[in-house]
C-alpha cells in the first residue's frame, strides 16, 4: 500500500521523475528548514498543476477563530496556526514569451535531489521548445550559519537557439493557509518597496479578536547576476520583484543568485526590520552562494558527526534514519527556547503547526542523546514559560493546578474536540516525565529543583483534583479520559493515565522531600501532601487476574477481543475504511497505550509482566498513529522478538519516504521521526538510562552492522554493532561505568 | 431565575409592555402557525432594534453543508435546515416621512395579545409625534380552514393632526437563516411581478451539492383597503410591494386588509404556482378578514372541544397547558404524512427544525388521545416512508438493518456529533415503541401488521448487529452509546438502551409469530429469529444488588454520587456554569434515563422497583432537558409523591412562558410541550393504556378541579376530577369497561 517517489540512497533523496500526480508528496519530502524557517519543496518558477506552496516561519502564527459544529463549555476561542508566510522563492521565468511551467512545458533530463548531508536542494532539467533547448539548474538552502538567510542559485545554459529570457524574481505576500477556518487571508501589507537595490516586503498578521500579538515579517532580497541581464524593479500590492531580461545565444551560461533575509517581530521591532535585513545582507555581501554553502556544509558535518547512525547492508534503512534526523534537525535544533517541534514542522499546515506532547514523550530522549543538554533544556523551559497558560486551561475545566494543552503556541489550549481537549489529559504527565528523563539522563538536578518542581507541583495539583473518590470501590479513580489509544474515547480508569498520575504525585512528593525549601516556596501544605499520598496509595489500577495483565481501561476486556490478523486487507487502515462508531467499539488499538506506560517505566516491571502485556496488546494494535511503532520496536527488542522489532523499525523509519499512511502529501510526520532513532538506539542497541547507562544490543538479521554516538552526562560515546561484536568506546569525557548485555564495563578515553 | 413577559390569563398571552430588551423572547412566545406554515411574533412594520424575523414553511428546507472542527468517518454530508422563507408580513409605514419603528418612536397604550382560543394575534398602540396621534391596530392569523392563507388586518385611526401616511405592504425575499453554516442566503429569485392587482414573488432554494430537491415558494398578496388611499405597485429584486398613500384628517379611520396565499413546490409544480395562488385568492375574494376569522374560530373551537384541559383554581397552570396545546397544534395537526414535529416548530431555527425521536416518545401519546387516530398514523407513516434513509444510516456505520436518524428531513441522518449521531441510538427503539403505543391505544392492528412490521424487523436487525458478545462475561452487550441522559456520552450497557433493544427484538419475534406470513415476506430466516432469541435471553442488563436498582450504565455507580441539592444556586443550570468535562464526569442526570424505561414499560415493574429507582435517580436529576420533567411527573404521581408531581408539572407547563431554561428567545420547545399534557393526564389522572384503559386520579392541592377528554378506541371519554370526586363519562361510542382507582367500571353513553 505504500508509494515510493524517490530512489534509495544513503545520503540523498533523489529522482529523475517529474511526478505531476504526486506533486504534493514530492513537495513534502523535499522540504528544507533551519529551525527558524522552512518551506515545502516548491518550485521557484510558476507551476500551474496541483501544488501546495508553503513557507513557514517558526513562531509566527495566527489565532484562527474556533470552528465547531456544536459548542461545548470549555472549548478554546481559537485554534492557533503556523501561517503560510510570504513566498520569497518566487522566480517566474518567461522564455520567448512562454511561461516556464513544468506542469505544461516539455522538459527532459529532470533531476531533483535533496542532499541530506549538506541541507541542499538541487533541481535541474532541460527546457525544450522548437529549436530552443535550455538547461536550468536551481539550488537552494536555508542557512544554519545565519538563520535569517535563504540562498538560491539559478544557473542557465542555452544549449541551442537564441531565446529571449525574462526572469521576475522577488517576494509575493499574497498567500493563504489552505486550512483557514473562514477562508481568510491572515496577512496585510505594511510596506512594499525597493531601497538601494534591495527589494523588500513587510507584512503583518491581520487583527484578531483575542489577546494574541500580531506578527510582522519582512523579507528582503539581494540579487547578484551575470552581466548579460538588464534589470528593472517592479512593486505592486503585496509583491516586490526585480525583472531580469536578456536575449541569449546558444552556448551562453548565465547565473542569478538570490539572497533573502527574513526578519520577524519576534526578534526585532517592525520599525527596525529594514535596517536589520540590510545589515545582514551587507554582512554577507561578499560571500557567494558557493562560499556560504561551504560553511553550511561544515556545520551540518558537525551535526552528523554527533548524531549520525550508520547502517551497513541496508540502504533503505540507512536512508530512512537519516531522512528522519535531517528533517528533525531542520525543524528544531534547540536554539530558541520560545520554540518547539510542530507535528509537521515547516512542511505543511495540518494540526496547526503548534506543540504537542509528542515532544516530551518522543523527541526529548533523542535530543538528549544527539545534541547538547541545552537543547533539551530549552524544550523544558518552553513548558515552564507557558505555565500560566496551563493554569488557565485547568481553571477553564473547573480544576485546580495546571493542565498542559493538547495543542498550543502559548500554553493556552487551542484544540477543540472534547474527547481530546478535555480528556486526553495523560499529556500532562508527559511534561513531568520529560523533566525526569532530562534529570536522570544528564545528571543535572538544577532544572528539576528550580523550574522543574514548579511545573511538577502544578501538574500534581491538577491530578489530585481530577481524580475522584469512589465510595463504592473505596479507591480513587479517573473517569472520562482518552488514553494514548485515540481509538477509544471517554473511558474510565485508563491504566496508562492512572499510572502516570500516580507516578507524578509520587515524584512530586519525593522531590519535595529532597528539596524541602521548595515545599514552602511553592506553598505546598502538609494537608496537600497527605492527600497526594492518600491518592498514591489508593489509586485504582485496573488489573486482570486471569491473564495477569494490566487492563487498558475499565471495560476493555468486555469487548469482542480479536487480533488484527482477523481483519481483511481492505479494512486497513481502519481509520480510512471503518466508521468512527465501529472503530471506537472495536478492540483495535491505534498506538501503544498500556505498553506506552511499560515503556516509560521499564524498570518497574518484570520481564514476565512486560511479555504478558506485549503478547496481549500488540496483536490488537493497528499502529495507525505514527507514534506507535517505535515504542513497540523498543519493547519487542527488549523481549527478544527481533523480527517484530525490525518490522516496527521499518514502519517508523520510512513512514514518509514510503508514504505508509497515505497522507505525507499534507506534510511530514516530524515529531514521529524520532521513532526510528528510538527503535535503533533503545530497541536494537537496547540503550537504557533509568539507572545508569546500559546497552543490550542485537544486530538485525539483514544488516551487516550499525554504529552511532550518544552524549551522556558530559561524555561522547560511540557504539558499534556488527556481525562479530559490540564495541562501545568513550570518545570524550571522564571514565564511566556502563553495562553491556548485563556485564559492567569501565569506559575510558582511548582504551 | 425565570422571566415572565406576559400576564397570566386562562386563554390569552397578553401584555401592555413593549419590552425591547426581550424582543426575541416576545417574538417566540407570540408565534403562530397552521401546520403548513408559521412565523415568529414579528411586527409587520420596520423594527430597528434586536429582532429575529422568521417565517417558516413546513417541509421547505435546505441541506447546509456540514461544518465540524474535526471530521469523523460516518458524518453526514449536510445538516438539513428549515429555512427562513420570504417575509410576507411586511408593511413598512411612514408618517409624515418618519418610519414607524417601535424601537425608536414614542408610542403609548401598547397592547399585544395572542388569543389562543382562536389563533389570533392582535397588537395595538398609539403613535405620538408633535400634534399627531394615531392609533394602529394589527391583527393576523394563519388560516386552519385554508392552509395556504394568511390574513392581516390593519386598522388606523387618526386621533389628532393631519398626517401623511405611506404604507408599503408586500413581500420581501431577502431573508437569511441566522444559523447558516457559511453565511449563505438559501434563496434565489425566480419571479417578482404584479399580475392583475396581485403582487407576487417566487423564490427557489439555491443549488446544493447533494441529492436533495430544490424547493420553490410563491407568495401572492391581495390587498383590500379604504378608498382614502392612492396606490401604486413597486417591484425590485426579491421585493414586490403595493404602496398606499393618503393624507388623513383627525377622526378618520382607515383599514387595510392583506391576504397572502403561499404555494410551494411540495404540493404544486413551480410553473403552476401563480395560477394556484390566484385561484385561492379568487376563491376567497368575497370573504373579509372578519368573515374568515369566524370560520377560523369555529375550527379552533372543535379542536379545543376535543383537546382542552380545564383547570379550576390555578390560572398559571391553566395558561401553561393551553399555551402548550395551542403551539403543538399550530405546529402539527396531522394533515400531511410528509411532515413531522420539529423541536422549535415554526418559532425559530435552532436544531434545524427537522424531526427528532421526541415525536415518538412524547408526542404520539398526546395526539393519540386528543386527535383522530389518523393523525398519529401519519406520524408513523412518516417513519415508514423514510425507511430507505434509515437503512442508509446503518450502512454508513457498517451495520445491518435500519438506524433511524437523530435529526432528519428524509430519513438520512443530518446530525454531526459523534456521541449523538453514532451513539444516541436508543432513538431507534422509540420508533418501534410508537407503533406499539398506537396499536395498544387504538386497538387497530393493521398498521402493525403491514408497514409496522417492516419497520420493526429493520430495527430489530440493527440491534442484532449492534450488540456484541462478550466472551468474558458470556452475554450480549451494547457498547459505545449515549442514553437519554446526554450528560454522559459513550457509555457501555446503558440500561435503558439495552432494555429497549431487547424489547424490540422480543416484540419483533412475538409479532412474526402472530403474523407468520410476514416472516416470509420480510425474509426473516429461522437462523435470524434464533439469533434474536439468543440475544433476548442473554442480554446484559446492569443491576445493582445492593441498592436493588437498575444501573444507568456499567460504571455509573463508580461515580461520586451526590444529590443535586448539594449544588449551590450559582452552579445551576450546570450546562451554563460547568465545563463539559465536569458535567460528563458528574453523576448529574439531564433527563430521565433509567426512569424513561420504567415509564415506557410501566407494567413490567413492581411498585417497589419503581419506587427504589425513582428514589435513587430523581435526586440526581437536574432536568436540564425540557423532556425530563413530564416523565418524572407521571412516575411521581404513580408513586403517590403528589408534591413532586406538581413541581414537575409546573416546570414543564410554563417552561417557555416563564423562560425557565433562558433560551426561549431562540424559539419555543415545541416537542416538549406535550409534557404538561402527559403530566396531567398520565400523571395526575393516572391514565394508562398498556392493558385496557385505567385512571388513578388525584387532585393537586392548590387546584379546585380539572377536566379533559380523550379519544380511546373509537370512544370519546370525559374525565372530571374535583375536590369531591372523579367523574368519568362516555360521551360517544360503544360501552367500555375501564378501571378507576383500581375498580372496574362499565361506561355507557348517557349513564
CSV table of C-alpha atoms in Angstrom, one decimal, chain A residues 1-266:
chain,number,residue,atom,x,y,z
A,1,UNK,CA,0.0,0.0,0.0
A,2,UNK,CA,3.0,2.3,0.1
A,3,UNK,CA,4.2,4.8,-2.5
A,4,UNK,CA,7.9,5.5,-3.1
A,5,UNK,CA,8.7,8.6,-5.2
A,6,UNK,CA,12.5,8.8,-4.6
A,7,UNK,CA,15.4,6.4,-5.2
A,8,UNK,CA,17.1,4.6,-2.3
A,9,UNK,CA,20.4,6.2,-1.5
A,10,UNK,CA,22.2,6.5,1.8
A,11,UNK,CA,22.5,10.3,1.8
A,12,UNK,CA,20.2,11.5,-0.9
A,13,UNK,CA,16.5,11.9,-1.7
A,14,UNK,CA,16.7,11.9,-5.4
A,15,UNK,CA,14.7,11.1,-8.6
A,16,UNK,CA,14.8,11.5,-12.3
A,17,UNK,CA,11.0,11.6,-12.4
A,18,UNK,CA,8.8,14.6,-12.6
A,19,UNK,CA,5.8,13.1,-11.0
A,20,UNK,CA,2.9,15.6,-11.5
A,21,UNK,CA,0.3,13.3,-9.9
A,22,UNK,CA,2.2,13.2,-6.7
A,23,UNK,CA,3.5,16.8,-6.7
A,24,UNK,CA,2.4,17.5,-3.1
A,25,UNK,CA,4.0,14.4,-1.9
A,26,UNK,CA,7.2,15.4,-3.7
A,27,UNK,CA,7.0,18.8,-2.1
A,28,UNK,CA,6.6,17.4,1.4
A,29,UNK,CA,9.6,15.1,1.0
A,30,UNK,CA,11.9,17.7,-0.3
A,31,UNK,CA,11.1,20.3,2.4
A,32,UNK,CA,14.0,22.1,4.0
A,33,UNK,CA,14.3,24.1,7.2
A,34,UNK,CA,16.7,25.7,9.5
A,35,UNK,CA,14.8,25.8,12.8
A,36,UNK,CA,14.0,29.5,12.1
A,37,UNK,CA,12.1,29.0,8.9
A,38,UNK,CA,11.4,26.4,6.3
A,39,UNK,CA,9.4,25.5,3.3
A,40,UNK,CA,8.0,22.7,1.2
A,41,UNK,CA,9.9,21.6,-1.9
A,42,UNK,CA,8.1,24.0,-4.2
A,43,UNK,CA,9.5,25.0,-7.5
A,44,UNK,CA,10.8,28.6,-7.7
A,45,UNK,CA,9.1,29.2,-11.1
A,46,UNK,CA,5.4,29.1,-11.8
A,47,UNK,CA,3.6,25.7,-11.6
A,48,UNK,CA,0.0,25.5,-12.8
A,49,UNK,CA,-0.6,22.0,-11.7
A,50,UNK,CA,-1.7,20.8,-8.3
A,51,UNK,CA,0.7,22.1,-5.7
A,52,UNK,CA,0.8,23.4,-2.2
A,53,UNK,CA,3.1,26.3,-1.8
A,54,UNK,CA,4.1,26.7,1.8
A,55,UNK,CA,6.7,28.8,3.5
A,56,UNK,CA,6.6,28.9,7.3
A,57,UNK,CA,8.4,30.9,9.9
A,58,UNK,CA,8.8,29.4,13.4
A,59,UNK,CA,6.6,31.0,16.0
A,60,UNK,CA,4.8,33.2,13.6
A,61,UNK,CA,1.2,32.2,13.9
A,62,UNK,CA,-2.4,33.4,13.9
A,63,UNK,CA,-5.3,32.6,16.2
A,64,UNK,CA,-8.0,31.4,13.8
A,65,UNK,CA,-11.4,31.6,15.4
A,66,UNK,CA,-12.7,28.2,16.6
A,67,UNK,CA,-15.0,26.5,14.2
A,68,UNK,CA,-17.0,23.6,15.5
A,69,UNK,CA,-20.4,22.1,14.7
A,70,UNK,CA,-21.6,22.1,18.4
A,71,UNK,CA,-20.1,24.2,21.1
A,72,UNK,CA,-19.1,22.6,24.4
A,73,UNK,CA,-18.4,24.6,27.5
A,74,UNK,CA,-14.6,24.9,27.9
A,75,UNK,CA,-13.7,25.0,24.2
A,76,UNK,CA,-10.9,27.4,23.4
A,77,UNK,CA,-11.7,30.6,21.5
A,78,UNK,CA,-9.3,30.0,18.7
A,79,UNK,CA,-7.1,27.4,17.0
A,80,UNK,CA,-3.6,28.6,16.6
A,81,UNK,CA,-2.0,28.1,13.2
A,82,UNK,CA,1.6,28.5,11.9
A,83,UNK,CA,0.7,30.5,8.9
A,84,UNK,CA,1.9,30.3,5.4
A,85,UNK,CA,4.1,33.3,5.0
A,86,UNK,CA,5.4,35.3,2.0
A,87,UNK,CA,6.7,33.3,-0.9
A,88,UNK,CA,10.3,34.5,-1.3
A,89,UNK,CA,11.4,31.7,-3.6
A,90,UNK,CA,9.4,33.2,-6.4
A,91,UNK,CA,11.3,33.3,-9.8
A,92,UNK,CA,8.8,33.5,-12.6
A,93,UNK,CA,10.5,32.8,-15.9
A,94,UNK,CA,9.5,33.5,-19.5
A,95,UNK,CA,11.2,32.1,-22.5
A,96,UNK,CA,10.3,33.8,-25.7
A,97,UNK,CA,7.1,34.9,-24.0
A,98,UNK,CA,6.1,31.5,-22.8
A,99,UNK,CA,5.9,30.9,-19.1
A,100,UNK,CA,8.3,28.3,-17.7
A,101,UNK,CA,5.8,25.8,-16.1
A,102,UNK,CA,6.8,22.2,-15.6
A,103,UNK,CA,3.1,21.3,-15.4
A,104,UNK,CA,2.7,22.0,-19.1
A,105,UNK,CA,6.1,22.5,-20.7
A,106,UNK,CA,8.1,19.8,-22.3
A,107,UNK,CA,11.2,19.1,-20.3
A,108,UNK,CA,13.9,16.5,-20.4
A,109,UNK,CA,16.6,15.2,-18.0
A,110,UNK,CA,14.6,16.2,-15.0
A,111,UNK,CA,16.6,15.7,-11.8
A,112,UNK,CA,15.6,16.5,-8.2
A,113,UNK,CA,17.8,15.9,-5.2
A,114,UNK,CA,17.8,16.7,-1.5
A,115,UNK,CA,21.3,16.3,-0.2
A,116,UNK,CA,20.7,15.5,3.5
A,117,UNK,CA,24.4,15.6,4.3
A,118,UNK,CA,24.5,19.3,3.5
A,119,UNK,CA,20.9,20.5,3.6
A,120,UNK,CA,21.0,21.4,-0.1
A,121,UNK,CA,18.1,21.1,-2.6
A,122,UNK,CA,19.1,20.8,-6.3
A,123,UNK,CA,16.8,20.6,-9.3
A,124,UNK,CA,17.8,20.6,-13.0
A,125,UNK,CA,16.1,19.9,-16.3
A,126,UNK,CA,16.3,20.8,-20.0
A,127,UNK,CA,13.6,23.0,-21.4
A,128,UNK,CA,12.8,22.2,-24.9
A,129,UNK,CA,10.6,24.1,-27.4
A,130,UNK,CA,11.1,24.3,-31.2
A,131,UNK,CA,14.8,24.9,-31.7
A,132,UNK,CA,15.4,26.2,-28.2
A,133,UNK,CA,17.0,24.0,-25.6
A,134,UNK,CA,18.0,25.4,-22.2
A,135,UNK,CA,19.4,23.7,-19.2
A,136,UNK,CA,18.2,25.1,-15.9
A,137,UNK,CA,19.7,24.3,-12.5
A,138,UNK,CA,18.2,25.6,-9.3
A,139,UNK,CA,19.9,25.1,-5.9
A,140,UNK,CA,18.8,26.4,-2.6
A,141,UNK,CA,19.4,26.1,1.1
A,142,UNK,CA,18.4,27.7,4.3
A,143,UNK,CA,21.4,28.8,6.2
A,144,UNK,CA,22.2,27.2,9.6
A,145,UNK,CA,25.1,29.6,9.9
A,146,UNK,CA,22.9,32.7,9.8
A,147,UNK,CA,19.3,31.7,10.4
A,148,UNK,CA,17.7,34.7,8.7
A,149,UNK,CA,19.2,33.8,5.3
A,150,UNK,CA,18.0,31.8,2.4
A,151,UNK,CA,20.2,31.2,-0.7
A,152,UNK,CA,19.1,30.4,-4.2
A,153,UNK,CA,21.2,29.9,-7.2
A,154,UNK,CA,19.9,29.6,-10.7
A,155,UNK,CA,22.3,28.5,-13.5
A,156,UNK,CA,21.1,28.6,-17.0
A,157,UNK,CA,22.9,27.2,-20.1
A,158,UNK,CA,21.5,27.8,-23.5
A,159,UNK,CA,22.1,24.6,-25.4
A,160,UNK,CA,20.5,25.7,-28.7
A,161,UNK,CA,18.5,28.6,-30.1
A,162,UNK,CA,18.6,32.3,-29.3
A,163,UNK,CA,15.9,32.6,-26.6
A,164,UNK,CA,14.7,35.8,-25.0
A,165,UNK,CA,14.7,35.2,-21.3
A,166,UNK,CA,12.8,37.2,-18.7
A,167,UNK,CA,13.1,36.3,-15.0
A,168,UNK,CA,10.9,38.0,-12.4
A,169,UNK,CA,12.4,37.2,-9.1
A,170,UNK,CA,11.0,38.6,-5.9
A,171,UNK,CA,8.7,38.2,-2.9
A,172,UNK,CA,5.0,37.6,-3.0
A,173,UNK,CA,2.8,38.2,0.0
A,174,UNK,CA,-0.5,37.0,-1.5
A,175,UNK,CA,-0.5,33.8,0.4
A,176,UNK,CA,-3.3,31.9,2.1
A,177,UNK,CA,-3.4,29.0,4.5
A,178,UNK,CA,-5.2,26.0,2.9
A,179,UNK,CA,-6.7,25.2,6.3
A,180,UNK,CA,-8.0,28.6,7.2
A,181,UNK,CA,-11.3,28.2,9.1
A,182,UNK,CA,-13.1,31.1,7.4
A,183,UNK,CA,-11.1,31.3,4.2
A,184,UNK,CA,-9.4,34.5,5.3
A,185,UNK,CA,-6.0,35.7,4.3
A,186,UNK,CA,-4.0,36.1,7.5
A,187,UNK,CA,-1.7,38.9,6.2
A,188,UNK,CA,-1.9,42.5,5.3
A,189,UNK,CA,0.8,44.6,3.7
A,190,UNK,CA,2.8,47.1,5.7
A,191,UNK,CA,5.5,48.1,3.2
A,192,UNK,CA,6.4,47.0,-0.2
A,193,UNK,CA,9.4,48.9,-1.7
A,194,UNK,CA,12.9,48.9,-3.2
A,195,UNK,CA,15.7,50.5,-1.3
A,196,UNK,CA,19.3,50.7,-2.7
A,197,UNK,CA,18.9,47.7,-4.9
A,198,UNK,CA,17.2,45.7,-2.1
A,199,UNK,CA,13.6,44.9,-2.7
A,200,UNK,CA,11.6,44.2,0.3
A,201,UNK,CA,8.1,43.4,1.7
A,202,UNK,CA,6.8,43.8,5.2
A,203,UNK,CA,3.5,42.1,6.1
A,204,UNK,CA,1.7,41.9,9.3
A,205,UNK,CA,-0.9,39.4,10.5
A,206,UNK,CA,-4.4,40.8,10.5
A,207,UNK,CA,-6.1,41.9,13.6
A,208,UNK,CA,-7.5,39.2,15.8
A,209,UNK,CA,-10.3,39.1,18.4
A,210,UNK,CA,-8.1,37.6,21.0
A,211,UNK,CA,-5.3,38.7,23.3
A,212,UNK,CA,-2.7,37.4,20.8
A,213,UNK,CA,0.1,39.7,19.4
A,214,UNK,CA,0.2,40.4,15.7
A,215,UNK,CA,3.4,39.4,13.9
A,216,UNK,CA,5.3,41.3,11.3
A,217,UNK,CA,7.6,39.7,8.8
A,218,UNK,CA,10.0,41.4,6.5
A,219,UNK,CA,11.7,39.7,3.6
A,220,UNK,CA,14.5,41.5,1.8
A,221,UNK,CA,16.1,40.3,-1.4
A,222,UNK,CA,19.5,40.9,-2.9
A,223,UNK,CA,20.3,39.6,-6.4
A,224,UNK,CA,23.7,39.1,-8.0
A,225,UNK,CA,23.8,38.1,-11.6
A,226,UNK,CA,25.6,37.8,-14.8
A,227,UNK,CA,26.3,40.9,-16.8
A,228,UNK,CA,24.1,39.7,-19.7
A,229,UNK,CA,21.0,40.8,-17.9
A,230,UNK,CA,19.2,44.1,-17.9
A,231,UNK,CA,17.2,44.7,-14.8
A,232,UNK,CA,14.3,46.8,-13.5
A,233,UNK,CA,12.3,46.8,-10.3
A,234,UNK,CA,8.6,46.3,-10.0
A,235,UNK,CA,6.4,46.7,-7.0
A,236,UNK,CA,2.7,46.3,-6.6
A,237,UNK,CA,0.3,45.3,-3.8
A,238,UNK,CA,2.0,42.6,-1.7
A,239,UNK,CA,4.5,41.9,-4.4
A,240,UNK,CA,8.0,43.3,-5.0
A,241,UNK,CA,10.2,41.9,-7.8
A,242,UNK,CA,13.3,42.5,-9.8
A,243,UNK,CA,13.0,41.7,-13.5
A,244,UNK,CA,16.0,40.4,-15.4
A,245,UNK,CA,15.9,40.2,-19.2
A,246,UNK,CA,18.4,39.1,-21.8
A,247,UNK,CA,18.5,37.6,-25.3
A,248,UNK,CA,20.9,34.8,-25.1
A,249,UNK,CA,22.8,32.8,-27.7
A,250,UNK,CA,23.5,29.1,-27.9
A,251,UNK,CA,26.3,28.2,-25.6
A,252,UNK,CA,25.8,31.1,-23.2
A,253,UNK,CA,25.8,30.3,-19.5
A,254,UNK,CA,24.3,32.8,-17.1
A,255,UNK,CA,23.7,32.9,-13.4
A,256,UNK,CA,21.4,34.5,-10.9
A,257,UNK,CA,21.9,34.4,-7.2
A,258,UNK,CA,19.2,35.4,-4.8
A,259,UNK,CA,19.9,36.0,-1.2
A,260,UNK,CA,16.9,36.6,1.1
A,261,UNK,CA,17.0,37.9,4.6
A,262,UNK,CA,13.9,37.3,6.7
A,263,UNK,CA,13.2,39.3,9.8
A,264,UNK,CA,10.3,38.9,12.2
A,265,UNK,CA,8.9,41.0,15.0
A,266,UNK,CA,9.5,38.0,17.3
